[in-house]
Structure formats: C-alpha cells, structure tokens
Coordinates of C-alpha atoms in Angstrom, one line a residue:
Chain A
M108 CA -16.5 26.9 13.9
K109 CA -12.7 26.1 13.3
R110 CA -14.1 22.8 13.3
Q111 CA -17.6 23.2 11.9
I112 CA -16.5 25.3 8.7
P113 CA -14.3 22.3 7.6
L114 CA -17.1 20.1 8.5
L115 CA -19.4 21.9 6.2
I116 CA -16.8 21.5 3.2
V117 CA -16.6 17.7 3.5
I118 CA -20.5 17.3 3.7
T119 CA -20.9 19.9 0.7
L120 CA -18.3 18.3 -1.5
G121 CA -19.5 14.7 -0.3
L122 CA -23.1 15.4 -1.8
L123 CA -22.0 16.7 -4.3
F124 CA -19.3 14.2 -5.1
M125 CA -22.2 11.7 -4.6
A126 CA -24.4 13.4 -7.0
H127 CA -21.6 13.3 -9.5
A128 CA -21.6 9.7 -9.8
F129 CA -25.2 9.5 -10.9
I130 CA -25.2 13.0 -12.8
P131 CA -23.3 13.0 -16.2
H132 CA -24.0 16.4 -16.8
K133 CA -20.8 18.4 -18.5
I134 CA -20.9 21.0 -15.6
S135 CA -20.8 18.1 -13.2
Q136 CA -18.1 16.1 -15.5
D137 CA -16.4 19.7 -15.8
F138 CA -16.6 20.2 -11.9
Y139 CA -14.8 16.5 -11.0
N140 CA -12.2 16.6 -14.2
Q141 CA -11.2 20.3 -15.1
W142 CA -11.3 21.6 -11.2
Y143 CA -11.4 19.3 -8.7
R144 CA -9.0 16.9 -10.2
E145 CA -6.3 19.6 -11.0
W146 CA -6.6 21.2 -7.3
V147 CA -5.9 18.0 -6.0
K148 CA -2.5 17.6 -8.2
A149 CA -1.8 21.2 -7.0
V150 CA -2.1 20.1 -3.5
S151 CA -0.4 16.8 -3.7
P152 CA 3.6 17.9 -4.1
F153 CA 2.5 20.4 -0.5
A154 CA 1.3 17.0 1.0
A155 CA 4.6 15.1 0.3
L156 CA 7.3 18.3 1.7
L157 CA 4.8 17.5 4.8
G158 CA 5.9 13.9 4.5
I159 CA 9.2 14.7 4.0
Y160 CA 9.9 17.1 6.7
S161 CA 8.1 15.1 9.1
L162 CA 11.0 12.2 8.5
I163 CA 13.8 14.5 8.9
N164 CA 12.4 16.3 11.5
V165 CA 11.8 13.1 13.6
H166 CA 15.3 12.2 13.1
V167 CA 17.0 15.6 13.8
R168 CA 15.6 15.7 17.1
K169 CA 16.9 12.0 18.0
I170 CA 19.9 13.2 17.0
K171 CA 19.6 16.4 19.1
R172 CA 18.5 14.2 22.4
K173 CA 21.0 11.5 21.8
A174 CA 18.0 9.6 21.9
H175 CA 18.7 5.5 21.6
N176 CA 19.5 4.3 18.1
W177 CA 20.4 7.8 17.6
Q178 CA 23.5 6.6 15.3
Y179 CA 21.3 5.0 13.2
S180 CA 19.6 8.5 12.0
I181 CA 22.8 9.8 10.6
A182 CA 22.6 6.9 8.5
T183 CA 18.8 8.0 7.1
L184 CA 19.5 11.9 6.9
L185 CA 22.3 11.2 5.0
G186 CA 20.8 8.8 2.8
I187 CA 18.3 11.2 2.3
I188 CA 20.7 14.1 1.3
V189 CA 22.9 12.5 -0.7
T190 CA 20.5 10.9 -3.2
A191 CA 18.4 13.7 -3.5
V192 CA 21.4 16.0 -4.3
A193 CA 22.6 13.6 -6.9
G194 CA 19.1 13.1 -8.2
F195 CA 18.8 17.3 -8.6
G196 CA 22.2 17.7 -9.6
W197 CA 22.6 14.9 -12.5
G198 CA 19.0 13.8 -12.8
S199 CA 18.1 10.2 -12.6
E200 CA 19.2 8.7 -16.1
S201 CA 21.1 5.5 -16.6
G202 CA 25.0 6.1 -15.5
S203 CA 23.6 9.0 -13.3
P204 CA 24.9 9.2 -9.8
S205 CA 21.4 9.0 -8.5
S206 CA 20.5 5.7 -10.8
W207 CA 23.9 4.3 -9.1
I208 CA 22.5 4.5 -6.1
Y209 CA 19.3 3.0 -7.0
E210 CA 20.7 -0.1 -8.9
N211 CA 23.5 -0.6 -5.8
I212 CA 21.7 0.7 -2.5
M213 CA 18.3 0.7 -2.9
M214 CA 17.3 -2.2 -5.1
P215 CA 19.0 -5.2 -3.1
L216 CA 17.9 -3.6 -0.1
C217 CA 14.1 -3.3 -1.5
A218 CA 14.5 -6.8 -3.0
T219 CA 16.6 -8.1 0.2
I220 CA 14.0 -7.3 2.7
F221 CA 11.3 -8.9 0.5
A222 CA 13.6 -12.2 0.3
L223 CA 13.9 -12.0 4.2
L224 CA 10.0 -12.6 4.5
A225 CA 10.0 -15.7 2.9
F226 CA 11.8 -17.0 6.0
Y227 CA 9.3 -16.0 8.1
I228 CA 6.3 -17.2 6.0
A229 CA 8.0 -20.7 5.5
S230 CA 8.1 -20.4 9.6
A231 CA 4.7 -19.4 9.5
A232 CA 3.4 -22.7 7.4
Y233 CA 5.2 -24.5 10.3
K234 CA 3.5 -22.8 13.0
A235 CA 0.1 -23.6 11.4
F236 CA 0.8 -27.2 10.3
R237 CA 1.9 -27.5 14.2
A238 CA -1.5 -26.1 15.0
R239 CA -3.2 -29.4 13.5
S240 CA -6.4 -28.1 13.1
I241 CA -8.5 -28.9 10.1
E242 CA -8.6 -25.7 8.7
A243 CA -4.7 -25.1 9.0
T244 CA -4.5 -28.3 7.3
V245 CA -6.9 -27.0 4.1
L246 CA -4.8 -23.7 4.1
L247 CA -1.3 -25.4 3.6
A248 CA -2.9 -28.4 1.1
A249 CA -4.1 -26.0 -1.1
A250 CA -0.7 -23.2 -0.8
I251 CA 0.9 -26.7 -1.1
I252 CA -1.0 -27.5 -4.1
V253 CA -0.8 -23.5 -5.9
M254 CA 2.7 -23.5 -5.3
L255 CA 3.2 -26.7 -7.5
G256 CA 0.7 -26.4 -10.0
R257 CA 2.4 -23.2 -11.1
V258 CA 6.0 -24.6 -11.8
A259 CA 6.9 -27.2 -13.9
L260 CA 7.7 -29.8 -11.4
G261 CA 4.0 -30.1 -10.4
A262 CA 2.7 -30.8 -14.1
A263 CA 6.2 -33.7 -13.7
I264 CA 4.4 -35.3 -10.6
T265 CA 1.2 -35.1 -12.2
H266 CA -1.4 -33.3 -14.8
W267 CA -3.8 -33.6 -11.6
I268 CA -1.5 -30.8 -10.2
P269 CA -2.3 -28.1 -12.5
D270 CA -5.7 -29.0 -12.5
A271 CA -6.5 -28.8 -9.3
T272 CA -4.7 -25.4 -9.0
K273 CA -6.4 -23.7 -12.0
W274 CA -9.8 -25.1 -10.3
I275 CA -8.6 -23.9 -6.5
L276 CA -8.4 -20.4 -8.1
T277 CA -11.1 -20.0 -10.2
V278 CA -14.1 -21.8 -7.9
P279 CA -12.9 -21.5 -4.3
N280 CA -10.5 -19.0 -4.2
L281 CA -13.2 -17.3 -6.4
A282 CA -15.8 -17.3 -3.8
A283 CA -13.7 -16.2 -1.1
K284 CA -12.3 -13.1 -2.8
R285 CA -16.1 -12.4 -3.7
G286 CA -17.5 -12.7 -0.1
I287 CA -14.7 -10.7 1.4
A288 CA -15.3 -8.4 -1.3
L289 CA -18.7 -7.7 -0.7
G290 CA -18.0 -6.9 3.3
V291 CA -14.9 -4.7 2.0
G292 CA -17.2 -2.9 -0.5
L293 CA -20.2 -2.4 2.5
G294 CA -17.2 -1.0 4.6
M295 CA -16.1 1.5 2.6
T296 CA -19.7 2.2 1.7
A297 CA -20.7 2.9 5.7
T298 CA -17.2 4.4 6.1
S299 CA -17.3 6.8 3.2
L300 CA -21.1 8.0 4.9
K301 CA -19.7 8.3 7.9
I302 CA -16.8 11.0 6.9
I303 CA -19.8 12.6 4.5
L304 CA -22.0 13.0 7.6
G305 CA -19.7 14.1 10.0
I306 CA -19.9 11.3 11.9
E307 CA -16.2 9.7 11.6
R308 CA -14.3 13.1 12.2
T309 CA -10.6 11.6 13.2
Y310 CA -9.2 13.2 10.3
L311 CA -9.9 16.8 11.5
G312 CA -7.5 16.1 14.2
G313 CA -7.2 17.1 17.9
G314 CA -8.1 20.3 19.5
D315 CA -10.4 23.3 19.5
Chain B
M1 CA 35.8 0.3 -11.1
I2 CA 33.0 2.1 -9.8
E3 CA 30.9 -1.3 -11.2
T4 CA 33.2 -3.1 -8.4
I5 CA 32.1 -0.8 -6.1
G6 CA 28.8 -0.7 -6.4
I7 CA 28.5 -5.0 -6.6
W8 CA 30.8 -4.5 -3.0
V9 CA 28.2 -2.1 -1.7
A10 CA 25.1 -3.7 -2.6
A11 CA 26.4 -7.8 -1.7
F12 CA 27.1 -5.5 2.0
L13 CA 24.2 -4.0 2.1
T14 CA 22.2 -7.6 1.2
L15 CA 24.6 -9.5 4.0
S16 CA 23.9 -6.6 6.7
I17 CA 19.9 -7.3 5.8
F18 CA 20.0 -11.4 5.8
S19 CA 21.9 -10.9 9.3
F20 CA 18.6 -10.2 11.0
L21 CA 17.9 -14.0 10.7
Y22 CA 20.4 -14.5 13.0
K23 CA 19.3 -11.3 15.4
D24 CA 18.6 -8.0 15.3
N25 CA 22.0 -6.5 15.2
P26 CA 23.4 -2.7 14.2
F27 CA 24.3 -4.0 10.6
Y28 CA 21.2 -4.8 9.7
K29 CA 19.7 -1.6 11.4
F30 CA 22.0 0.5 9.5
A31 CA 20.8 -0.6 6.0
E32 CA 17.0 -0.3 7.2
H33 CA 17.7 3.4 8.4
L34 CA 19.6 4.2 5.1
Y35 CA 16.8 2.0 3.2
I36 CA 14.4 4.6 4.6
G37 CA 16.5 8.3 4.0
V38 CA 17.7 6.3 0.3
S39 CA 14.2 5.7 -0.7
M40 CA 12.9 9.3 0.7
G41 CA 16.0 11.0 -1.2
Y42 CA 15.1 9.2 -4.3
G43 CA 11.2 10.4 -4.1
I44 CA 11.9 14.1 -3.7
P45 CA 13.8 14.9 -7.3
L46 CA 10.7 12.7 -8.5
M47 CA 7.9 14.1 -6.8
Y48 CA 9.5 17.8 -7.7
K49 CA 9.4 16.9 -11.5
L50 CA 6.4 14.8 -11.5
S51 CA 4.2 17.0 -9.4
F52 CA 5.8 20.2 -8.6
I53 CA 6.8 21.2 -11.9
P54 CA 3.9 20.1 -14.1
F55 CA 1.0 20.6 -11.5
V56 CA 1.9 24.0 -9.7
Y57 CA 5.0 25.5 -11.2
K58 CA 4.2 25.6 -15.0
P59 CA 0.2 26.2 -14.8
I60 CA 1.2 29.4 -12.5
F61 CA 4.4 30.6 -13.3
K62 CA 4.3 29.5 -17.5
M63 CA 1.0 29.5 -18.5
H64 CA -0.5 31.8 -16.4
E65 CA -3.6 30.1 -14.4
F66 CA -3.5 32.2 -11.6
I67 CA -6.9 30.2 -10.1
L68 CA -4.4 27.1 -9.2
I69 CA -2.5 29.8 -6.5
I70 CA -6.2 29.0 -4.5
P71 CA -4.8 24.8 -4.1
A72 CA -1.1 25.9 -3.7
L73 CA -2.3 27.9 -0.8
M74 CA -3.9 25.4 0.6
G75 CA -1.0 22.8 0.2
I76 CA 1.2 25.4 2.3
M77 CA -1.9 25.3 4.6
F78 CA -0.6 21.5 5.7
W79 CA 2.0 22.6 7.3
F80 CA 0.2 24.9 10.0
R81 CA 0.0 21.5 11.3
F82 CA 3.0 21.6 13.1
S83 CA 2.0 24.8 14.9
R84 CA -0.4 24.8 18.4
K85 CA -1.8 28.0 17.7
W86 CA -2.8 27.7 13.9
G87 CA -3.0 23.7 14.0
W88 CA -6.4 24.3 12.8
M89 CA -5.5 25.8 9.3
A90 CA -4.2 22.3 8.3
R91 CA -7.7 21.4 8.5
Y92 CA -8.8 22.8 5.4
P93 CA -6.8 21.1 2.6
M94 CA -7.4 17.4 5.0
V95 CA -11.1 18.5 4.2
F96 CA -10.5 19.0 0.8
F97 CA -9.5 15.7 0.2
M98 CA -11.8 14.4 2.3
G99 CA -14.7 15.2 0.3
I100 CA -13.6 13.1 -2.9
A101 CA -15.4 9.9 0.3
G102 CA -19.0 10.9 -1.4
M103 CA -18.1 9.3 -4.9
G104 CA -16.8 6.2 -2.6
V105 CA -20.5 5.8 -1.6
P106 CA -21.8 5.2 -5.0
L107 CA -18.6 3.7 -6.4
S108 CA -18.3 1.2 -3.9
M109 CA -21.5 -0.1 -3.5
H110 CA -21.4 -0.1 -7.4
A111 CA -18.1 -2.0 -8.0
S112 CA -17.8 -4.2 -5.0
V113 CA -21.6 -5.0 -4.3
L114 CA -23.4 -4.8 -6.8
V115 CA -21.4 -6.4 -9.9
Q116 CA -20.5 -9.1 -7.0
M117 CA -23.8 -9.8 -6.2
R118 CA -24.9 -10.0 -9.9
S119 CA -21.6 -12.0 -10.8
A120 CA -22.7 -14.4 -7.9
M121 CA -26.4 -15.1 -8.9
L122 CA -25.4 -16.8 -12.3
P123 CA -27.2 -20.2 -13.4
W124 CA -26.4 -23.0 -11.7
E125 CA -25.4 -24.4 -15.2
N126 CA -22.6 -26.5 -13.6
F127 CA -21.4 -27.7 -10.2
N128 CA -19.0 -25.2 -10.2
I129 CA -21.3 -21.8 -10.5
F130 CA -22.9 -23.5 -7.8
L131 CA -19.7 -24.0 -5.8
I132 CA -18.8 -20.3 -6.1
F133 CA -22.6 -19.1 -5.5
L134 CA -22.3 -21.4 -2.0
G135 CA -19.2 -20.0 -0.9
T136 CA -19.9 -16.4 -1.0
I137 CA -23.1 -17.0 0.9
T138 CA -21.4 -19.2 3.7
I139 CA -18.7 -16.3 3.7
L140 CA -21.1 -13.5 4.3
M141 CA -22.8 -15.4 6.8
Y142 CA -19.9 -16.2 8.5
F143 CA -19.1 -11.9 9.1
Y144 CA -22.6 -11.8 10.3
F145 CA -21.8 -11.5 13.7
S146 CA -25.2 -11.0 15.2
K147 CA -26.4 -14.2 15.2
A148 CA -24.3 -17.4 17.7
H149 CA -22.6 -19.3 14.7
T150 CA -24.3 -22.4 16.5
G151 CA -26.7 -25.0 15.4
L152 CA -27.6 -25.5 11.5
Y153 CA -26.1 -21.6 10.8
G154 CA -22.8 -22.8 12.8
K155 CA -22.6 -25.6 9.6
F156 CA -22.9 -22.6 7.3
T157 CA -20.6 -20.6 8.8
K158 CA -18.0 -23.6 8.8
I159 CA -18.3 -24.1 4.9
G160 CA -17.3 -20.4 4.7
I161 CA -14.1 -20.7 6.9
W162 CA -12.9 -23.7 4.6
Y163 CA -13.5 -21.8 1.7
M164 CA -11.9 -18.7 2.9
M165 CA -8.9 -21.0 4.2
I166 CA -8.7 -22.0 1.0
G167 CA -8.5 -18.7 -0.6
F168 CA -6.1 -17.8 1.8
G169 CA -4.1 -21.0 1.0
A170 CA -4.1 -19.5 -2.7
S171 CA -2.8 -16.2 -1.6
F172 CA -0.2 -17.7 1.0
G173 CA 1.2 -19.6 -2.0
Y174 CA 1.7 -17.0 -4.4
T175 CA 3.2 -14.8 -1.9
V176 CA 5.7 -17.8 -0.9
M177 CA 6.7 -18.2 -4.3
A178 CA 6.9 -14.1 -4.9
R179 CA 8.9 -13.9 -1.6
I180 CA 11.1 -17.2 -2.7
S181 CA 11.6 -15.8 -6.3
L182 CA 13.1 -12.9 -4.7
L183 CA 15.2 -14.6 -2.4
I184 CA 16.7 -16.8 -5.3
G185 CA 17.9 -13.7 -7.2
R186 CA 20.0 -12.2 -4.0
I187 CA 21.3 -15.6 -3.9
Q188 CA 22.1 -15.7 -7.7
F189 CA 23.8 -12.0 -7.2
L190 CA 26.1 -13.0 -4.0
M191 CA 27.3 -16.0 -5.7
Y192 CA 27.6 -15.0 -9.4
D193 CA 28.1 -11.2 -9.6
W194 CA 29.7 -11.0 -5.9
L195 CA 31.8 -14.2 -5.7
G196 CA 32.4 -14.4 -9.0
F197 CA 30.9 -18.3 -9.1
G198 CA 29.9 -19.4 -12.8
H199 CA 32.2 -17.2 -14.3

C-alpha cells in the first residue's frame, strides 16, 4: 500500500490534467488555477528547504568525518551562514551587506566560472579540428561564420558573412532545431505517459 | 575603503578560479566551495521572502485560508525522506508534483510535435523552405535506429548529420561568443578596476 496509493494518486492526477488540456470548462480551469497551482506554491518552500538541509548535512558530515578535502566544506558552510544572516538581517537592497556579497563574491565567481569555459570550448574546437572529419569541419565552419557574422569585423571583411550567418540561422539551423524538437516532443510525451501509467516509478524511491 | 576591499576580494576570487587553467589547486577548490555556499546562502532569504511568506505564511496566518495547511503539511512530509522507517511518506508530496506529467502529454504533443510538423509542411514557395523540410525529414530519419543506416537510407541520414552539424556549429558559435564576452568582462575588471590601468 505504501507504493500503490501514491501510484494511484499519480494516475488520477495525470488523467485529470490530461483531460484539463482538452476541457476548457470553469471547473477544470479552477481545479488547475485556483487549487493545484496554489497548493504547489505552498509545498515548494518546504521542498527547497529539503535541498538546503541536504547540502548542509553533506558538508557537516564531511567535516565530522574529516573526509578528503574537508577543510573546504568550512568555506561552504561559512558562505551559507554569513550570506543568509546578511540577507535576513539587512535585506538585499543596494548598499546592504548582502548586496556587497553579491557584487564582490557571488557575481565575480559566477562570471569567472563561465568565462573559464571559454578556454575549454577553444580546446574542444581544436580537438574537433584535429579530428579532420568532414562533419567536424562543417561544424567549425558554421561556428566561425556565425561568430564573424555577429560582430562588426565580419561585415568589414565582406557583406557575404552577415548574409551567410542569417542564412545559416534561418535555414539549416532551423531545420536542425525542428528535427531535434520533434524528437524531444515525442520523448516527453512517451515519458509523461510512462509516469501516469505507472511504468516509470523511479521517483518513488527505494524501500517498500 | 569598503569598495577597495570588495575589489581585492573579487580580484582574489577571480584569479583563484582562473588558476584552474594551470591545474586543480587549493585556491580553486576554496573559491568553488565558497561559490556553492554563498549561492545557497543568498537563495535562502530570497526563498523565504518570495515563496514562504506570500504562499504559506500570509495565506494561512493573515488571510486565514486554512485549507493551505494541507499542502504545508505535505511539504513537511518531504523531510521524512531522511528516515528509513517513515521515508515512504515523502512519496506523497512527490506524487503531487508528478501528477502534472498528465498535462505534459497533450502540451508536448501540441507544442513540440504538431506545431513543428505544421511549420515544416509549408508550400515550397522558395528553395529555402524545401531545404528546411529536407533537413527536418533527414534528421528524423537519422534518429530512427530500427533501420540500418545503409544504402539510399544511409545517404539521407548523412544529409541529416550535416544539417545537425551546421545547427550545432551555430549554437557553438553563440556559446563561444557569450563565454568570450564574460572573459573580456573579467579581464577588464582585473585590468581597470583592480590594477587601475586606464585611469
């Protein structure tokens, strides 16, 4: 019963929501807009709290057990505590401690981590070039044309580059995105059906 | 003074992250762990103010919508996940979220399949529309793995691969530009704000 009742709820809710998409009746609309959405919003903060607890728990246990690289967990825990206290105590308005942390710690770290990927992307491009296959060359040629076409340098070399960029984006790129979107759509439909029919049950977790 | 400290802290953390280009090291590990902590710490008050207060506290305690105690209790049931004995109770809030999958069937069929098919099957008024149609069909043929990609069928799937490579190349180009733009921003910060060049 510990598994059957949750499965029954998923099947019932799943079928109701499937019907909701086809029945624009007020009862159906109210069921989704005034009941389900409001309840989901009320459940969400507790789910977020679960994530916070989980992260804190992982790092506290790492410190307690003196696991490999446990010292860095202190930085994580201090980061959580100091930033959360600053946010609760002084708010996040401009000039507050929370805003200072955001501008001088969080934002530089986030931007630099993403900037770091520029080097790895360049490395990946080089490896693709080394592969010497026609497909890899096509990929790199498209990338170079698109990059040049979006900056002033491309137009300065020849007006063909911005035109070619526009054509790549609106013709072969559109076809590629559409083909992939069709596959994703069919995959999403199949997965949704597997969930509401009780074939896909991994979200129930282990145990009896 | 506080602004100067901020610039030095930001510069230290920026260089700590960039130090990973040489190899994994304690400075990078420290910055990485700090980033996780600070991001989570920043999110906690936001979640409290933007989610808990307006959707749980105010409706229940100010507007007396006591029916919302039920989803709040369901939310608390998530925490039973950590108990071996009572872990099964965490399934109830989870299935409440999973029920929305039912809406995914008609919506994904409509948005990702039917609308895309309709857009792909336009009259061939110009050559580009034919090329888009050809690309869509050949890509779908490529993803059909129940038939061996040999002979004439294999030639069509090869065309699909070429279309996808051009599409991936365009996405790759955009990603490179976004990352380079961020890199330029960080280098400008180090050069102008931290080292003071150009002032």
